[in-house]
Tab-separated table of C-alpha atoms and ligand atoms in Angstrom:
chain	number	residue	atom	x	y	z
A	292	UNK	CA	107.441	101.831	94.106
A	293	UNK	CA	107.721	102.154	97.878
A	294	UNK	CA	107.582	99.144	100.166
A	295	UNK	CA	106.182	101.270	102.980
A	296	UNK	CA	102.772	99.993	104.059
A	297	UNK	CA	101.696	103.397	105.366
A	298	UNK	CA	102.639	105.078	102.065
A	299	UNK	CA	100.504	102.390	100.380
A	300	UNK	CA	97.620	103.191	102.736
A	301	UNK	CA	97.905	106.899	101.853
A	302	UNK	CA	97.897	105.988	98.151
A	303	UNK	CA	94.834	103.769	98.639
A	304	UNK	CA	96.738	100.658	97.527
A	305	UNK	CA	96.093	99.036	100.942
A	306	UNK	CA	92.627	99.556	102.438
A	307	UNK	CA	92.233	101.386	105.740
A	308	UNK	CA	89.519	102.829	107.953
A	309	UNK	CA	90.232	106.489	107.326
A	310	UNK	CA	89.130	108.969	109.971
A	311	UNK	CA	90.771	112.147	108.620
A	312	UNK	CA	92.706	113.322	105.586
A	313	UNK	CA	93.985	116.618	104.265
A	314	UNK	CA	96.859	117.667	102.016
A	315	UNK	CA	99.497	117.065	104.732
A	316	UNK	CA	98.307	114.223	106.961
A	317	UNK	CA	96.257	111.036	107.006
A	318	UNK	CA	94.605	109.352	110.013
A	319	UNK	CA	93.160	105.845	110.189
A	320	UNK	CA	92.145	103.192	112.688
A	321	UNK	CA	94.867	100.870	113.935
A	322	UNK	CA	94.271	97.343	112.624
A	323	UNK	CA	95.187	95.840	116.023
A	324	UNK	CA	93.701	98.297	118.516
A	325	UNK	CA	95.232	98.523	122.000
A	326	UNK	CA	92.304	100.576	123.345
A	327	UNK	CA	88.657	101.018	122.365
A	328	UNK	CA	89.774	103.963	120.233
A	329	UNK	CA	93.178	103.596	118.571
A	330	UNK	CA	93.998	105.858	115.647
A	331	UNK	CA	97.269	106.407	113.790
A	332	UNK	CA	98.122	109.847	112.417
A	333	UNK	CA	100.807	110.015	109.748
A	334	UNK	CA	102.403	112.635	107.513
A	335	UNK	CA	101.707	112.137	103.813
A	336	UNK	CA	105.358	112.649	103.097
A	337	UNK	CA	107.424	109.604	104.045
A	338	UNK	CA	109.567	110.173	107.153
A	339	UNK	CA	111.191	107.071	108.650
A	340	UNK	CA	110.925	108.091	112.302
A	341	UNK	CA	111.499	110.924	114.773
A	342	UNK	CA	115.177	110.095	114.390
A	343	UNK	CA	114.990	111.105	110.738
A	344	UNK	CA	113.318	114.505	111.035
A	345	UNK	CA	115.061	117.565	109.713
A	346	UNK	CA	114.519	121.227	110.524
A	347	UNK	CA	112.558	121.752	107.326
A	348	UNK	CA	109.846	119.553	108.833
A	349	UNK	CA	109.177	121.732	111.888
A	350	UNK	CA	106.013	123.232	110.435
A	351	UNK	CA	104.672	119.806	109.453
A	352	UNK	CA	105.299	118.419	112.944
A	353	UNK	CA	103.638	121.429	114.530
A	354	UNK	CA	100.697	121.060	112.184
A	355	UNK	CA	100.306	117.359	113.011
A	356	UNK	CA	100.501	118.028	116.737
A	357	UNK	CA	97.825	120.714	116.549
A	358	UNK	CA	95.556	118.331	114.620
A	359	UNK	CA	95.757	115.548	117.251
A	360	UNK	CA	93.129	116.926	119.674
A	361	UNK	CA	90.804	117.660	116.773
A	362	UNK	CA	91.134	114.095	115.454
A	363	UNK	CA	90.767	112.696	118.987
A	364	UNK	CA	87.550	114.667	119.531
A	365	UNK	CA	86.217	113.471	116.179
A	366	UNK	CA	86.498	109.928	117.571
A	367	UNK	CA	84.550	110.823	120.701
A	368	UNK	CA	87.552	111.323	122.968
A	369	UNK	CA	86.189	114.287	124.909
A	370	UNK	CA	87.827	113.436	128.224
A	371	UNK	CA	91.460	113.061	127.234
A	372	UNK	CA	93.587	110.667	125.268
A	373	UNK	CA	97.093	109.230	125.133
A	374	UNK	CA	99.579	110.041	122.377
A	375	UNK	CA	102.547	107.752	121.678
A	376	UNK	CA	105.361	107.884	119.139
A	377	UNK	CA	107.584	104.797	119.053
A	378	UNK	CA	111.045	105.368	117.587
A	379	UNK	CA	113.476	102.721	116.373
A	380	UNK	CA	113.898	99.082	117.408
A	381	UNK	CA	114.345	99.753	121.115
A	382	UNK	CA	111.376	102.124	121.037
A	383	UNK	CA	109.156	99.354	119.681
A	384	UNK	CA	108.641	100.923	116.248
A	385	UNK	CA	107.312	98.272	113.856
A	386	UNK	CA	106.370	100.404	110.868
A	387	UNK	CA	109.076	102.669	109.474
A	388	UNK	CA	106.847	105.623	108.633
A	389	UNK	CA	106.561	108.190	111.429
A	390	UNK	CA	103.213	107.915	113.198
A	391	UNK	CA	101.428	109.240	116.236
A	392	UNK	CA	99.232	106.764	118.087
A	393	UNK	CA	96.072	108.253	119.625
A	394	UNK	CA	94.568	105.955	122.268
A	395	UNK	CA	91.529	106.374	124.459
A	396	UNK	CA	87.899	105.612	124.972
A	397	UNK	CA	88.210	104.751	128.641
A	398	UNK	CA	90.765	105.439	131.324
A	399	UNK	CA	93.896	103.637	130.173
A	400	UNK	CA	96.506	102.368	132.610
A	401	UNK	CA	99.522	104.467	133.491
A	402	UNK	CA	103.072	103.586	132.575
A	403	UNK	CA	104.335	102.977	136.114
B	1189	AMP	P1	104.522	100.926	115.908
B	1189	AMP	O1	104.754	99.677	116.698
B	1189	AMP	O2	104.569	102.182	116.735
B	1189	AMP	O3	105.364	101.003	114.674
B	1189	AMP	O4	103.008	100.850	115.453
B	1189	AMP	C1	102.613	100.292	114.242
B	1189	AMP	C2	101.118	100.137	114.328
B	1189	AMP	O5	100.624	99.972	113.018
B	1189	AMP	C3	100.666	98.923	115.131
B	1189	AMP	O6	99.851	99.348	116.225
B	1189	AMP	C4	99.896	98.082	114.109
B	1189	AMP	O7	98.757	97.465	114.665
B	1189	AMP	C5	99.523	99.129	113.059
B	1189	AMP	N1	99.318	98.614	111.719
B	1189	AMP	C6	100.141	97.812	111.004
B	1189	AMP	N2	99.631	97.581	109.783
B	1189	AMP	C7	98.447	98.259	109.720
B	1189	AMP	C8	97.448	98.419	108.726
B	1189	AMP	N3	97.548	97.828	107.523
B	1189	AMP	N4	96.369	99.184	109.019
B	1189	AMP	C9	96.244	99.784	110.219
B	1189	AMP	N5	97.173	99.683	111.197
B	1189	AMP	C10	98.247	98.924	110.956
B	1190	ZN	ZN1	105.942	105.655	104.105
């Protein structure tokens, strides 16, 4: 039994507000949104982080990336969005299952 909360969300053992699912990926609303729209997109297979990818996962990463605009549009983000991947402790990663953040809904501040 995995201790990973995102694997539990995929399995339905922890409830979530799902916005998209197919055989490879799962997308759901962030429980603590940092923008009016804040969605997390995760692979169904457990990958710890970007630091743990291997070359066999190139197709999956390409697939996820291509799905991001589609998922963003499904949430009404028709004028752009921000995508973030946090990696490791210094990158601010809190959940050890690779995830893309999609943020938007209004113009969000820049980084600098
Ligand atoms: P990160 O800091 O990049 O690892 O992001 C983890 C994100 O997961 C945070 O934005 C949390 O608000 C979100 N999160 C944690 N637990 C849950 C949950 N059970 N359902 C939805 N989002 C969650
Ligand atoms: Zn996991």
